[in-house]
Amino acid sequence: MPDKWVRIWNERQPGVPLTLTQVPAGAVAERLLGGDADAGLVRTPVDRSVFSAIPLYTEQTVVVVPKDHLVTAVDEVALEDLADDIVLHPLDDVLDWESLPGRPALERPATTADAVELVAAGIGVLVVPLSLARLHHRKDLTHRPLKDAPESSVALAWPEDAKTDQVEDFIGIVRGRTVNSTRGRQQPPARGESADADRGGARRKPAAGKSAGAKRTGKSGRGAPKNDRRGKPRRRS
């Protein structure tokens, strides 16, 4: 989704670069409040006392396992299927668990990236949102959807007192507004377009059978003199 939004932004705002910067989930708020970013894709919940936010989507939760793990034989995994596995719980976990499935590890990995390394070493399995499984993809690992697990939702957030025109434009893209949407900011006309074109004004064509430059004759309606019966012009007195 972010790649799609950036592509649309570049089409509409070619003179204003938009850069996506990846940061740990716990560091997003600090970046936004410090002015290092204008807006952020954040995990909910969002502190509404300082941020405005638009809910976007809820991610599927998956379990990351070695490619030869038993659960790879099924299309979807249940929590009870992990009862005999060590389920790693990194300190930066973004899922809100009431109780973890499986067996706990002796220590919690510092980061999700560290936990992925432990999965690859055969130490245990890891439960994460789908985007994090894709982010830390390895050829020797795979993932399966996990039923009845907590889910993580994503929102677009920005500091409440720092909303700019560019942030408003990006909100419009995220919400699917067209470039001419009345809810978005009005875009300036393309170079070379006339004011008449902007107003949709087109010149009317002349009616059929009439010349665009035709004019009526004088007040009496008299035009060229009439001919007499012999075809000769009559003289006027």
CSV table of C-alpha atoms in Angstrom, one decimal:
chain,number,residue,atom,x,y,z
A,1,MET,CA,0.0,0.0,0.0
A,2,PRO,CA,2.7,2.6,0.8
A,3,ASP,CA,4.4,2.0,-2.5
A,4,LYS,CA,1.1,2.6,-4.3
A,5,TRP,CA,0.5,5.8,-2.5
A,6,VAL,CA,4.0,7.1,-3.3
A,7,ARG,CA,3.5,6.3,-7.0
A,8,ILE,CA,0.3,8.3,-7.0
A,9,TRP,CA,2.0,11.2,-5.1
A,10,ASN,CA,4.8,11.3,-7.7
A,11,GLU,CA,2.3,11.5,-10.5
A,12,ARG,CA,0.4,14.3,-8.9
A,13,GLN,CA,3.3,16.2,-7.2
A,14,PRO,CA,6.3,15.6,-9.4
A,15,GLY,CA,8.1,18.6,-8.0
A,16,VAL,CA,7.7,17.6,-4.3
A,17,PRO,CA,9.7,14.5,-3.4
A,18,LEU,CA,8.1,12.0,-0.9
A,19,THR,CA,10.5,9.7,1.0
A,20,LEU,CA,9.5,6.7,3.0
A,21,THR,CA,11.8,6.0,6.0
A,22,GLN,CA,11.6,2.7,7.9
A,23,VAL,CA,11.9,3.1,11.7
A,24,PRO,CA,11.1,0.8,14.6
A,25,ALA,CA,7.4,0.9,15.7
A,26,GLY,CA,8.4,2.5,19.1
A,27,ALA,CA,10.3,5.3,17.5
A,28,VAL,CA,7.6,6.7,15.2
A,29,ALA,CA,6.0,9.0,17.7
A,30,GLU,CA,9.4,10.6,18.5
A,31,ARG,CA,10.2,11.1,14.8
A,32,LEU,CA,6.8,12.8,14.2
A,33,LEU,CA,6.9,15.1,17.3
A,34,GLY,CA,10.5,16.0,16.6
A,35,GLY,CA,9.7,17.2,13.0
A,36,ASP,CA,11.8,14.5,11.4
A,37,ALA,CA,8.7,13.3,9.5
A,38,ASP,CA,5.5,14.9,8.4
A,39,ALA,CA,3.2,11.9,8.8
A,40,GLY,CA,3.7,8.2,9.7
A,41,LEU,CA,2.1,4.8,9.3
A,42,VAL,CA,1.8,3.7,12.9
A,43,ARG,CA,0.5,0.8,14.9
A,44,THR,CA,-2.6,1.5,16.9
A,45,PRO,CA,-3.5,2.6,19.5
A,46,VAL,CA,-2.5,6.2,18.8
A,47,ASP,CA,-2.1,8.9,21.4
A,48,ARG,CA,-5.0,11.2,20.4
A,49,SER,CA,-3.9,13.9,22.8
A,50,VAL,CA,-1.1,14.8,20.5
A,51,PHE,CA,-1.8,13.1,17.1
A,52,SER,CA,-4.6,13.1,14.6
A,53,ALA,CA,-5.0,9.7,12.9
A,54,ILE,CA,-7.0,7.9,10.2
A,55,PRO,CA,-7.4,4.1,10.6
A,56,LEU,CA,-6.3,2.3,7.5
A,57,TYR,CA,-6.4,-1.5,7.7
A,58,THR,CA,-5.9,-4.5,10.0
A,59,GLU,CA,-3.1,-6.9,9.2
A,60,GLN,CA,-3.3,-10.7,9.1
A,61,THR,CA,-1.3,-12.4,11.8
A,62,VAL,CA,1.1,-15.2,10.7
A,63,VAL,CA,3.5,-17.6,12.3
A,64,VAL,CA,7.1,-17.6,10.9
A,65,VAL,CA,8.7,-21.1,10.9
A,66,PRO,CA,11.5,-23.0,9.1
A,67,LYS,CA,10.5,-24.4,5.8
A,68,ASP,CA,10.7,-28.0,7.1
A,69,HIS,CA,8.3,-27.3,10.1
A,70,LEU,CA,5.3,-29.5,10.5
A,71,VAL,CA,2.8,-26.7,10.2
A,72,THR,CA,3.9,-26.0,6.6
A,73,ALA,CA,1.7,-29.0,5.6
A,74,VAL,CA,-1.5,-26.9,6.2
A,75,ASP,CA,-2.8,-23.7,4.8
A,76,GLU,CA,-3.8,-22.2,8.2
A,77,VAL,CA,-2.5,-22.8,11.7
A,78,ALA,CA,-4.4,-22.8,14.9
A,79,LEU,CA,-3.0,-21.6,18.2
A,80,GLU,CA,-3.1,-25.1,19.7
A,81,ASP,CA,-0.9,-26.4,16.8
A,82,LEU,CA,2.0,-24.4,18.4
A,83,ALA,CA,1.6,-26.1,21.9
A,84,ASP,CA,4.9,-28.0,21.6
A,85,ASP,CA,6.9,-25.1,20.1
A,86,ILE,CA,8.9,-22.4,21.8
A,87,VAL,CA,7.2,-19.2,20.7
A,88,LEU,CA,9.6,-16.3,20.7
A,89,HIS,CA,8.3,-13.0,22.2
A,90,PRO,CA,10.6,-10.1,21.2
A,91,LEU,CA,10.7,-6.9,23.3
A,92,ASP,CA,9.4,-4.8,20.3
A,93,ASP,CA,6.4,-7.1,19.7
A,94,VAL,CA,3.4,-5.1,18.3
A,95,LEU,CA,0.8,-7.7,19.2
A,96,ASP,CA,-1.3,-7.4,22.4
A,97,TRP,CA,-1.3,-10.9,23.9
A,98,GLU,CA,-3.4,-12.0,26.9
A,99,SER,CA,-1.4,-15.2,27.0
A,100,LEU,CA,1.2,-16.5,24.5
A,101,PRO,CA,0.7,-19.8,22.8
A,102,GLY,CA,3.3,-22.6,23.0
A,103,ARG,CA,6.2,-22.7,25.4
A,104,PRO,CA,8.0,-19.6,26.5
A,105,ALA,CA,11.7,-19.0,25.6
A,106,LEU,CA,14.3,-18.6,28.4
A,107,GLU,CA,14.9,-15.0,27.3
A,108,ARG,CA,13.1,-12.5,25.1
A,109,PRO,CA,14.9,-11.4,22.0
A,110,ALA,CA,15.6,-7.6,21.8
A,111,THR,CA,14.0,-7.1,18.4
A,112,THR,CA,11.9,-8.9,15.8
A,113,ALA,CA,14.9,-9.1,13.6
A,114,ASP,CA,16.8,-11.0,16.3
A,115,ALA,CA,13.8,-13.3,16.8
A,116,VAL,CA,13.8,-14.1,13.1
A,117,GLU,CA,17.5,-15.2,13.3
A,118,LEU,CA,16.6,-17.5,16.2
A,119,VAL,CA,13.8,-19.1,14.1
A,120,ALA,CA,16.3,-19.7,11.3
A,121,ALA,CA,18.6,-21.4,13.9
A,122,GLY,CA,15.8,-23.7,14.9
A,123,ILE,CA,15.3,-22.2,18.4
A,124,GLY,CA,11.6,-21.5,18.1
A,125,VAL,CA,8.8,-19.9,16.0
A,126,LEU,CA,7.6,-16.3,15.8
A,127,VAL,CA,4.2,-14.7,15.6
A,128,VAL,CA,4.0,-11.4,13.8
A,129,PRO,CA,1.8,-9.3,11.5
A,130,LEU,CA,2.2,-10.2,7.8
A,131,SER,CA,4.1,-7.1,6.9
A,132,LEU,CA,6.9,-7.9,9.4
A,133,ALA,CA,7.1,-11.5,8.1
A,134,ARG,CA,7.6,-10.1,4.6
A,135,LEU,CA,10.0,-7.4,5.8
A,136,HIS,CA,12.3,-10.0,7.4
A,137,HIS,CA,11.9,-12.7,4.7
A,138,ARG,CA,14.5,-15.3,4.4
A,139,LYS,CA,14.8,-18.1,1.9
A,140,ASP,CA,15.0,-20.8,4.6
A,141,LEU,CA,11.8,-19.5,6.4
A,142,THR,CA,8.2,-19.4,5.5
A,143,HIS,CA,4.9,-18.3,7.2
A,144,ARG,CA,1.3,-19.4,7.6
A,145,PRO,CA,-1.8,-17.5,8.7
A,146,LEU,CA,-2.6,-18.0,12.4
A,147,LYS,CA,-6.2,-18.3,13.5
A,148,ASP,CA,-7.6,-16.6,16.6
A,149,ALA,CA,-4.4,-14.6,17.3
A,150,PRO,CA,-4.3,-10.9,18.2
A,151,GLU,CA,-4.2,-8.6,15.2
A,152,SER,CA,-2.4,-5.3,14.6
A,153,SER,CA,-4.1,-2.3,13.0
A,154,VAL,CA,-2.3,0.5,11.1
A,155,ALA,CA,-3.2,4.2,10.9
A,156,LEU,CA,-1.9,7.3,9.2
A,157,ALA,CA,-1.0,9.8,11.9
A,158,TRP,CA,0.5,13.3,12.1
A,159,PRO,CA,1.0,15.8,14.9
A,160,GLU,CA,-2.3,17.6,15.6
A,161,ASP,CA,-0.8,21.1,15.5
A,162,ALA,CA,1.5,20.4,12.4
A,163,LYS,CA,-0.9,19.6,9.6
A,164,THR,CA,0.4,21.1,6.3
A,165,ASP,CA,-1.0,21.3,2.8
A,166,GLN,CA,1.2,18.5,1.7
A,167,VAL,CA,-0.1,16.3,4.6
A,168,GLU,CA,-3.6,17.1,3.4
A,169,ASP,CA,-2.7,16.1,-0.1
A,170,PHE,CA,-1.3,12.8,1.1
A,171,ILE,CA,-4.4,12.1,3.2
A,172,GLY,CA,-6.5,12.6,0.1
A,173,ILE,CA,-4.4,10.0,-1.7
A,174,VAL,CA,-4.6,7.5,1.1
A,175,ARG,CA,-8.4,8.0,1.2
A,176,GLY,CA,-8.7,7.4,-2.5
A,177,ARG,CA,-9.7,10.9,-3.5
A,178,THR,CA,-9.2,11.8,-7.2
A,179,VAL,CA,-7.1,14.7,-8.2
A,180,ASN,CA,-10.2,16.8,-8.8
A,181,SER,CA,-12.0,15.8,-5.6
A,182,THR,CA,-13.7,18.8,-3.9
A,183,ARG,CA,-12.5,17.5,-0.5
A,184,GLY,CA,-8.9,17.8,-1.6
A,185,ARG,CA,-6.9,20.9,-2.3
A,186,GLN,CA,-7.5,22.6,-5.6
A,187,GLN,CA,-4.6,21.8,-8.0
A,188,PRO,CA,-3.3,24.7,-10.3
A,189,PRO,CA,-4.1,24.3,-14.0
A,190,ALA,CA,-1.4,22.7,-16.2
A,191,ARG,CA,1.0,25.1,-17.9
A,192,GLY,CA,-0.5,26.4,-21.2
A,193,GLU,CA,-4.1,25.8,-20.4
A,194,SER,CA,-6.3,28.8,-20.8
A,195,ALA,CA,-8.9,30.2,-18.4
A,196,ASP,CA,-11.7,29.3,-20.8
A,197,ALA,CA,-10.5,25.6,-20.8
A,198,ASP,CA,-10.5,25.6,-17.0
A,199,ARG,CA,-14.1,26.8,-17.0
A,200,GLY,CA,-15.0,24.2,-19.5
A,201,GLY,CA,-16.0,27.0,-22.0
A,202,ALA,CA,-16.1,26.0,-25.7
A,203,ARG,CA,-17.1,28.3,-28.5
A,204,ARG,CA,-20.5,27.5,-30.0
A,205,LYS,CA,-20.6,26.3,-33.6
A,206,PRO,CA,-22.8,28.2,-36.1
A,207,ALA,CA,-26.2,26.8,-36.8
A,208,ALA,CA,-26.5,24.5,-39.9
A,209,GLY,CA,-26.7,26.5,-43.1
A,210,LYS,CA,-25.5,29.8,-41.7
A,211,SER,CA,-22.0,31.3,-41.9
A,212,ALA,CA,-20.4,32.2,-38.6
A,213,GLY,CA,-19.8,35.7,-40.0
A,214,ALA,CA,-23.3,36.3,-41.6
A,215,LYS,CA,-25.0,39.6,-40.9
A,216,ARG,CA,-28.5,40.9,-41.7
A,217,THR,CA,-29.0,43.8,-44.1
A,218,GLY,CA,-30.4,47.3,-43.4
A,219,LYS,CA,-33.4,48.3,-41.3
A,220,SER,CA,-35.9,47.9,-44.1
A,221,GLY,CA,-34.6,44.5,-45.0
A,222,ARG,CA,-33.8,45.6,-48.6
A,223,GLY,CA,-30.9,43.8,-50.2
A,224,ALA,CA,-30.0,43.7,-53.9
A,225,PRO,CA,-32.6,45.1,-56.4
A,226,LYS,CA,-35.2,42.7,-57.8
A,227,ASN,CA,-35.3,41.8,-61.5
A,228,ASP,CA,-38.2,42.5,-63.8
A,229,ARG,CA,-40.0,39.8,-65.8
A,230,ARG,CA,-37.5,40.2,-68.7
A,231,GLY,CA,-34.6,39.5,-66.4
A,232,LYS,CA,-33.3,43.1,-66.5
A,233,PRO,CA,-32.7,44.9,-63.3
A,234,ARG,CA,-35.4,47.4,-62.5
A,235,ARG,CA,-34.3,51.0,-61.9
A,236,ARG,CA,-35.3,52.7,-58.7
A,237,SER,CA,-36.6,56.2,-58.8
